[in-house]
Amino acid sequence: MKSKEINENKIIEVLVKNSSAGLDETSKKKILNNINIKLRNKYMKKYIFGSVSLLTLVFVGLFVFNTYLNKPEPIVINEVVAQLKTQDTSTGDASMKIAVDDHSSFNAAQNVLSFDVLVPTTVKGGQLAQVQTARTFDGSKSDSIYTTFAVDGDMYFQLNEMKTDPENVYVPEDSTKVTLMINGKELEGYYVKFQETDIDPNSEMALYGGTSSKSELSFYANGVQFSIYEFGKLTQNDLVSIANSLK
Amino acid sequence: MNNLLINKKKEIENIFREYADDIYRFAYSKTLDSTISEEIVSDTFNTLVDVYENYTDQGKIKSFLFGIALNKLRQYWSNKKIKKVIEFDEDIHSLEVNTPSLKRNRLFNKLIKILDTLPDKYKLVVKLRFLELKSIKEVANTIGTTQSNVTTIQNRALKKIREKVNEK
């Protein structure tokens, strides 16, 4: 049959495929070299990608650890100087600087604070535990600065300054008028409440060592309401002592 | 990372050493061009590097390689806008196993016998062109004639072989 006839192309094919000739060594070396370069690049990319992923994982781990698992380590200090100043009254920007032992500091800034009653405030004999700015639920900064201190190694209290309009200040009927001495300046405010409450074991308070009670001392003066919270075992008298130390 | 790279390098180098010539001859049999055939070999193994990690059927590596080479040839013809029909079954399955196809071996032996009966010049040109895979130019330089003369001799020799191989 005509279709089964072997043509010239088939003859060439069979001869070539059965020949013993092949690629010369130079070409082989060249191709092998290219293959090796490609392999090295491929694995290098993988290695870099893997390292970056690992690094990302480490950073995420560190973030989680620092944010959620690690209790703030109290820093032993001789003196804490808290300095709060208004930077720009037109925008309301302000910053707070806390210097520790005259050589290290924490800075917190936010854009709504505008008060000068605590310039400068000196806290003696405490341990600085944490400085944090508060944030609202939508992620923007709120108009509060929280500064947390530890006293005697295991007692924590929090100083909270909040910009408040005088007409919006709510002073409960059972409040007591209190006078604080701040930087030699007499500051009159109201002791708003002292209460004992159960602390949620999963709460931030519990994380800071709170067990079963919470005390709070709030003042209002010069357009700023500031409160001192106690997360541990402080008594009402302790709070007054702390307040008195703010001078 | 280094050990992994060294192992992969060794594996692919072994595959290259074992099959590069086969792929080259396969490409040459289709293109009759050493430069293009070398490119096909290079492209085939570059593709192998890309996909090797995902390739698990090591026993079929030869047919896998020829599959890649065949695609490279198709791409080449497609880029050159050349229409070419490859007899897939013949090309791949005959090369799939390590032992050469019996049928093709028989045909090859027959062709060699026919080649021996041809005039010396015919025999030499066919041998240089299709068994030693020399280019027309190289053959012309070797036997001391023009390239067009080599082409003429080659065509006449192939015609003779075709007539003889198809004789009953």
Coordinates of C-alpha atoms in Angstrom, one line a residue:
Chain A
M1 CA 0.0 0.0 0.0
K2 CA 1.2 3.5 -0.9
S3 CA 0.5 4.8 2.6
K4 CA 2.8 2.3 4.3
E5 CA 5.7 3.2 2.0
I6 CA 8.7 4.7 3.8
N7 CA 9.5 8.2 2.6
E8 CA 12.8 10.2 2.8
N9 CA 11.8 12.0 6.1
K10 CA 11.2 8.6 7.8
I11 CA 14.6 7.4 6.5
I12 CA 16.3 10.5 7.9
E13 CA 14.5 10.1 11.2
V14 CA 15.5 6.5 11.7
L15 CA 19.1 7.2 10.8
V16 CA 19.4 10.2 13.0
K17 CA 17.7 8.6 16.0
N18 CA 19.9 5.5 15.8
S19 CA 23.1 7.5 15.3
S20 CA 25.7 7.7 18.0
A21 CA 26.3 11.4 17.5
G22 CA 25.0 13.9 20.0
L23 CA 25.5 17.2 21.6
D24 CA 29.2 18.2 21.7
E25 CA 30.8 18.6 25.2
T26 CA 31.1 22.4 25.0
S27 CA 27.3 22.8 24.3
K28 CA 26.6 20.3 27.1
K29 CA 28.7 22.3 29.6
K30 CA 27.0 25.5 28.5
I31 CA 23.5 24.1 28.9
L32 CA 24.5 22.5 32.3
N33 CA 25.9 25.8 33.5
N34 CA 22.6 27.6 32.6
I35 CA 20.6 24.9 34.4
N36 CA 22.8 25.3 37.5
I37 CA 22.3 29.1 37.5
K38 CA 18.6 28.7 37.1
L39 CA 18.4 26.1 39.9
R40 CA 20.5 28.3 42.2
N41 CA 18.3 31.4 41.5
K42 CA 15.2 29.3 42.0
Y43 CA 16.3 28.0 45.4
M44 CA 17.7 31.3 46.4
K45 CA 14.3 32.9 45.8
K46 CA 12.7 30.2 47.8
Y47 CA 15.2 30.6 50.6
I48 CA 14.7 34.4 50.7
F49 CA 10.9 34.0 50.6
G50 CA 11.1 31.4 53.4
S51 CA 13.4 33.6 55.5
V52 CA 11.1 36.6 55.0
S53 CA 8.1 34.4 56.0
L54 CA 9.9 33.2 59.0
L55 CA 11.0 36.7 59.9
T56 CA 7.4 37.9 59.6
L57 CA 6.3 35.0 61.8
V58 CA 8.9 36.0 64.4
F59 CA 7.7 39.6 64.3
V60 CA 4.1 38.6 64.6
G61 CA 5.0 36.4 67.5
L62 CA 6.9 39.2 69.2
F63 CA 4.0 41.6 68.6
V64 CA 1.5 39.2 70.1
F65 CA 3.8 38.4 73.0
N66 CA 4.5 42.1 73.7
T67 CA 0.9 43.2 73.2
Y68 CA -1.0 40.4 74.8
L69 CA 1.2 38.1 76.8
N70 CA 4.0 40.1 78.3
K71 CA 3.2 41.9 81.5
P72 CA 4.8 45.3 81.6
E73 CA 8.0 45.1 83.4
P74 CA 8.3 47.7 86.1
I75 CA 11.3 49.9 85.8
V76 CA 12.9 50.8 89.0
I77 CA 13.4 54.5 89.2
N78 CA 14.3 57.1 91.7
E79 CA 12.2 59.8 90.2
V80 CA 9.6 60.2 87.5
V81 CA 9.0 63.5 85.9
A82 CA 5.8 63.8 84.0
Q83 CA 5.6 66.8 81.8
L84 CA 2.6 67.6 79.9
K85 CA 2.5 70.6 77.5
T86 CA 0.3 72.0 74.8
Q87 CA 2.2 72.2 71.6
D88 CA -0.3 73.8 69.3
T89 CA -3.4 75.3 70.7
S90 CA -5.0 75.9 67.3
T91 CA -5.0 72.2 66.5
G92 CA -5.1 71.1 70.1
D93 CA -2.0 69.0 69.6
A94 CA -0.2 68.2 72.8
S95 CA 2.5 65.9 74.0
M96 CA 3.4 64.3 77.2
K97 CA 6.9 63.5 78.2
I98 CA 7.9 61.3 81.0
A99 CA 11.6 61.3 81.9
V100 CA 13.0 58.4 83.9
D101 CA 16.2 59.0 85.9
D102 CA 17.0 61.9 83.7
H103 CA 18.2 59.8 80.9
S104 CA 15.4 57.9 79.3
S105 CA 11.9 59.0 78.3
F106 CA 8.6 58.0 76.9
N107 CA 6.7 60.2 74.6
A108 CA 3.0 60.2 73.9
A109 CA 1.2 62.7 71.7
Q110 CA -2.3 63.1 70.7
N111 CA -4.3 65.7 69.0
V112 CA -7.1 66.9 71.4
L113 CA -5.5 67.6 74.7
S114 CA -5.1 71.1 75.8
F115 CA -4.2 71.6 79.4
D116 CA -1.4 72.9 81.3
V117 CA -2.2 72.2 84.9
L118 CA 0.3 69.4 85.2
V119 CA 3.3 71.3 83.9
P120 CA 5.5 69.8 85.2
T121 CA 4.3 67.1 87.5
T122 CA 6.8 65.2 89.6
V123 CA 6.1 61.8 91.0
K124 CA 8.6 60.5 93.5
G125 CA 9.3 57.0 94.8
G126 CA 7.3 55.1 92.2
Q127 CA 8.0 52.6 89.5
L128 CA 7.0 53.4 86.0
A129 CA 5.0 50.6 84.5
Q130 CA 3.4 51.8 81.3
V131 CA 2.6 54.8 79.3
Q132 CA -0.2 54.5 76.8
T133 CA -2.5 56.6 74.7
A134 CA -6.0 55.5 74.4
R135 CA -7.8 54.8 71.2
T136 CA -11.4 54.9 70.3
F137 CA -13.1 52.0 68.7
D138 CA -12.8 53.4 65.2
G139 CA -9.1 53.5 65.6
S140 CA -8.6 57.2 66.0
K141 CA -7.0 58.5 69.1
S142 CA -9.2 59.6 71.9
D143 CA -8.6 62.6 74.1
S144 CA -7.0 60.7 76.9
I145 CA -3.6 59.9 78.0
Y146 CA -3.2 57.1 80.5
T147 CA 0.0 56.9 82.5
T148 CA 0.3 53.8 84.7
F149 CA 2.7 53.6 87.6
A150 CA 3.6 50.9 90.0
V151 CA 4.3 51.6 93.6
D152 CA 6.2 49.3 95.9
G153 CA 6.7 46.8 93.2
D154 CA 3.2 45.3 93.1
M155 CA 0.7 48.1 93.3
Y156 CA -0.4 49.8 90.1
F157 CA -2.3 52.9 89.7
Q158 CA -3.3 54.9 86.7
L159 CA -3.3 58.6 86.1
N160 CA -5.8 59.5 83.5
E161 CA -6.2 63.0 82.1
M162 CA -9.1 63.8 79.9
K163 CA -10.2 67.0 78.3
T164 CA -13.6 67.9 79.5
D165 CA -15.8 70.9 79.1
P166 CA -16.7 72.4 82.5
E167 CA -20.4 72.3 81.8
N168 CA -20.2 68.6 81.0
V169 CA -18.5 67.6 84.2
Y170 CA -20.6 65.3 86.2
V171 CA -20.0 65.5 89.8
P172 CA -22.0 62.9 91.8
E173 CA -23.7 64.1 94.9
D174 CA -21.6 61.8 97.1
S175 CA -18.4 63.4 95.9
T176 CA -15.9 65.0 98.1
K177 CA -14.0 68.1 97.4
V178 CA -10.3 67.4 97.4
T179 CA -7.3 69.7 97.0
L180 CA -4.1 68.4 95.4
M181 CA -0.7 70.1 95.5
I182 CA 0.8 69.8 92.1
N183 CA 4.2 71.4 91.5
G184 CA 3.6 73.7 94.4
K185 CA 0.3 74.8 92.9
E186 CA -2.8 74.1 94.7
L187 CA -5.4 72.3 92.6
E188 CA -8.9 71.9 93.7
G189 CA -11.0 69.1 92.4
Y190 CA -13.6 66.6 93.4
Y191 CA -13.0 63.2 94.7
V192 CA -15.7 61.4 92.7
K193 CA -15.8 57.9 93.9
F194 CA -14.2 55.1 95.7
Q195 CA -15.7 51.8 95.0
E196 CA -14.9 48.1 95.3
T197 CA -15.8 46.0 92.3
D198 CA -15.1 42.5 91.1
I199 CA -12.5 42.4 88.4
D200 CA -12.9 40.3 85.3
P201 CA -10.0 37.8 85.4
N202 CA -9.7 38.3 81.6
S203 CA -9.6 42.0 81.8
E204 CA -6.6 44.3 81.4
M205 CA -6.8 45.1 85.1
A206 CA -6.4 41.5 86.0
L207 CA -3.4 41.3 83.7
Y208 CA -1.8 44.1 85.7
G209 CA -2.3 42.2 88.9
G210 CA -5.7 43.3 90.0
T211 CA -7.6 40.8 92.0
S212 CA -10.8 41.7 93.5
S213 CA -11.2 45.4 93.9
K214 CA -10.9 48.6 92.0
S215 CA -10.7 52.1 93.5
E216 CA -10.9 55.3 91.6
L217 CA -10.2 58.9 92.5
S218 CA -11.3 61.5 90.0
F219 CA -10.6 65.2 89.9
Y220 CA -11.8 68.0 87.8
A221 CA -9.8 71.2 87.5
N222 CA -9.1 73.8 84.8
G223 CA -10.9 72.0 82.0
V224 CA -9.3 68.7 82.7
Q225 CA -10.6 65.8 84.5
F226 CA -8.0 63.4 85.7
S227 CA -8.5 60.2 87.6
I228 CA -6.3 57.8 89.5
Y229 CA -7.3 54.2 89.3
E230 CA -6.0 51.5 91.5
F231 CA -6.0 48.0 90.2
G232 CA -4.7 46.2 93.2
K233 CA -4.8 46.6 96.9
L234 CA -4.7 50.3 97.4
T235 CA -6.9 51.8 100.0
Q236 CA -8.6 55.2 99.9
N237 CA -5.8 56.5 102.1
D238 CA -3.2 55.2 99.7
L239 CA -4.9 57.0 96.9
V240 CA -4.8 60.3 98.8
S241 CA -1.1 59.7 99.5
I242 CA -0.5 59.1 95.9
A243 CA -2.4 62.3 95.1
N244 CA -0.3 64.1 97.7
S245 CA 2.9 62.9 96.1
L246 CA 2.0 64.7 92.9
K247 CA 3.9 67.8 93.9
Chain B
M1 CA 19.2 25.0 51.6
N2 CA 22.6 24.1 50.2
N3 CA 22.1 20.3 50.6
L4 CA 18.8 20.5 48.9
L5 CA 20.3 22.5 46.0
I6 CA 23.2 20.1 45.6
N7 CA 20.8 17.1 45.6
K8 CA 18.5 18.7 43.0
K9 CA 21.6 19.8 40.9
K10 CA 22.9 16.2 41.0
E11 CA 19.6 14.7 40.0
I12 CA 19.0 17.0 37.1
E13 CA 22.6 16.7 36.0
N14 CA 22.3 12.9 35.9
I15 CA 19.1 13.2 33.9
F16 CA 20.8 15.6 31.5
R17 CA 23.8 13.3 31.1
E18 CA 21.5 10.4 30.4
Y19 CA 19.0 12.0 28.0
A20 CA 20.5 15.1 26.5
D21 CA 21.9 13.3 23.4
D22 CA 18.6 11.4 22.9
I23 CA 16.6 14.7 23.0
Y24 CA 19.2 16.3 20.7
R25 CA 18.9 13.5 18.1
F26 CA 15.1 13.7 18.4
A27 CA 15.1 17.4 17.7
Y28 CA 17.7 17.0 15.0
S29 CA 15.7 14.4 13.2
K30 CA 12.8 16.9 13.0
T31 CA 14.8 20.1 12.2
L32 CA 18.1 18.9 10.7
D33 CA 19.6 21.9 12.3
S34 CA 22.2 21.6 15.1
T35 CA 21.7 25.1 16.5
I36 CA 17.9 24.7 16.8
S37 CA 18.3 21.2 18.2
E38 CA 20.7 22.5 20.9
E39 CA 18.2 25.2 21.8
I40 CA 15.4 22.6 22.1
V41 CA 17.6 20.6 24.4
S42 CA 18.4 23.7 26.5
D43 CA 14.7 24.8 26.6
T44 CA 13.6 21.3 27.5
F45 CA 15.9 21.1 30.5
N46 CA 15.1 24.6 31.6
T47 CA 11.4 23.7 31.7
L48 CA 12.4 20.5 33.6
V49 CA 14.0 22.7 36.3
D50 CA 10.8 24.7 36.6
V51 CA 8.5 21.7 37.0
Y52 CA 10.9 19.1 38.5
E53 CA 9.8 19.5 42.1
N54 CA 6.2 18.7 41.1
Y55 CA 7.1 15.7 39.0
T56 CA 6.8 12.5 41.0
D57 CA 6.7 9.8 38.3
Q58 CA 10.4 9.3 38.1
G59 CA 10.1 6.1 36.1
K60 CA 8.7 7.9 33.2
I61 CA 11.2 10.8 33.1
K62 CA 12.3 9.9 29.6
S63 CA 8.9 10.2 28.0
F64 CA 8.2 13.2 30.2
L65 CA 11.3 14.9 28.7
F66 CA 10.4 14.0 25.2
G67 CA 6.9 15.4 25.8
I68 CA 8.5 18.7 26.8
A69 CA 10.8 18.6 23.8
L70 CA 7.9 17.9 21.5
N71 CA 6.1 20.9 22.8
K72 CA 9.2 23.0 22.3
L73 CA 9.4 21.9 18.7
R74 CA 5.8 22.7 18.2
Q75 CA 6.4 26.2 19.7
Y76 CA 9.4 26.6 17.4
W77 CA 7.4 25.7 14.3
S78 CA 4.5 27.8 15.5
N79 CA 6.8 30.8 16.0
K80 CA 8.3 30.2 12.5
K81 CA 4.7 29.7 11.2
I82 CA 5.7 26.3 9.8
K83 CA 3.0 23.6 9.6
K84 CA 4.4 20.3 10.6
V85 CA 2.7 17.1 11.6
I86 CA 4.5 15.0 14.1
E87 CA 3.6 11.4 14.4
F88 CA 3.2 11.5 18.1
D89 CA 2.8 7.8 18.7
E90 CA 5.9 6.9 16.9
D91 CA 8.0 9.7 18.4
I92 CA 7.1 9.3 22.0
H93 CA 6.2 5.7 22.6
S94 CA 9.2 4.4 20.7
L95 CA 11.4 6.5 23.0
E96 CA 9.5 5.9 26.2
V97 CA 11.3 2.7 27.1
N98 CA 15.0 2.4 27.3
T99 CA 15.3 -0.4 24.8
P100 CA 14.9 0.9 21.2
S101 CA 11.9 -0.1 19.3
L102 CA 12.3 -3.5 17.6
K103 CA 10.5 -2.3 14.5
R104 CA 12.7 0.8 14.2
N105 CA 15.8 -1.3 14.8
R106 CA 14.9 -3.7 12.0
L107 CA 14.3 -0.7 9.7
F108 CA 17.6 0.8 10.8
N109 CA 19.5 -2.4 10.1
K110 CA 17.8 -2.6 6.7
L111 CA 18.8 1.0 5.9
I112 CA 22.4 0.4 6.8
K113 CA 22.5 -2.7 4.5
I114 CA 21.0 -0.6 1.7
L115 CA 23.5 2.2 2.5
D116 CA 26.3 -0.3 1.9
T117 CA 25.1 -0.9 -1.6
L118 CA 25.2 2.8 -2.6
P119 CA 28.1 4.5 -4.4
D120 CA 30.8 5.7 -2.0
K121 CA 30.0 9.4 -2.4
Y122 CA 26.3 8.8 -1.6
K123 CA 27.3 6.6 1.3
L124 CA 29.7 9.2 2.7
V125 CA 27.2 12.1 2.5
V126 CA 24.4 10.1 4.1
K127 CA 26.7 8.9 6.9
L128 CA 28.1 12.4 7.6
R129 CA 24.7 14.0 7.4
F130 CA 22.5 11.6 9.3
L131 CA 24.7 9.4 11.4
E132 CA 27.3 12.0 12.4
L133 CA 24.8 14.8 12.3
K134 CA 27.0 17.2 10.3
S135 CA 25.6 20.3 8.6
I136 CA 25.6 20.6 4.8
K137 CA 28.4 23.1 5.1
E138 CA 30.5 20.8 7.2
V139 CA 30.0 17.9 4.8
A140 CA 30.9 20.1 1.9
N141 CA 34.1 21.1 3.6
T142 CA 34.9 17.5 4.5
I143 CA 34.5 16.0 1.1
G144 CA 35.7 19.1 -0.7
T145 CA 32.7 20.1 -2.8
T146 CA 30.0 22.8 -2.8
Q147 CA 27.0 22.9 -0.5
S148 CA 24.6 22.6 -3.4
N149 CA 26.4 19.5 -4.6
V150 CA 26.1 18.0 -1.2
T151 CA 22.4 18.7 -1.2
T152 CA 22.0 17.1 -4.6
I153 CA 24.0 14.0 -3.6
Q154 CA 22.0 13.7 -0.4
N155 CA 18.7 13.9 -2.2
R156 CA 19.7 11.3 -4.8
A157 CA 21.0 9.0 -2.1
L158 CA 17.8 9.3 0.0
K159 CA 15.7 8.6 -3.2
K160 CA 17.8 5.5 -3.9
I161 CA 17.4 4.3 -0.3
R162 CA 13.6 5.0 -0.4
E163 CA 13.3 3.0 -3.6
K164 CA 15.2 0.1 -2.2
V165 CA 13.6 0.0 1.2
N166 CA 10.1 0.0 -0.4
E167 CA 11.0 -2.8 -2.8
K168 CA 9.2 -6.0 -2.0

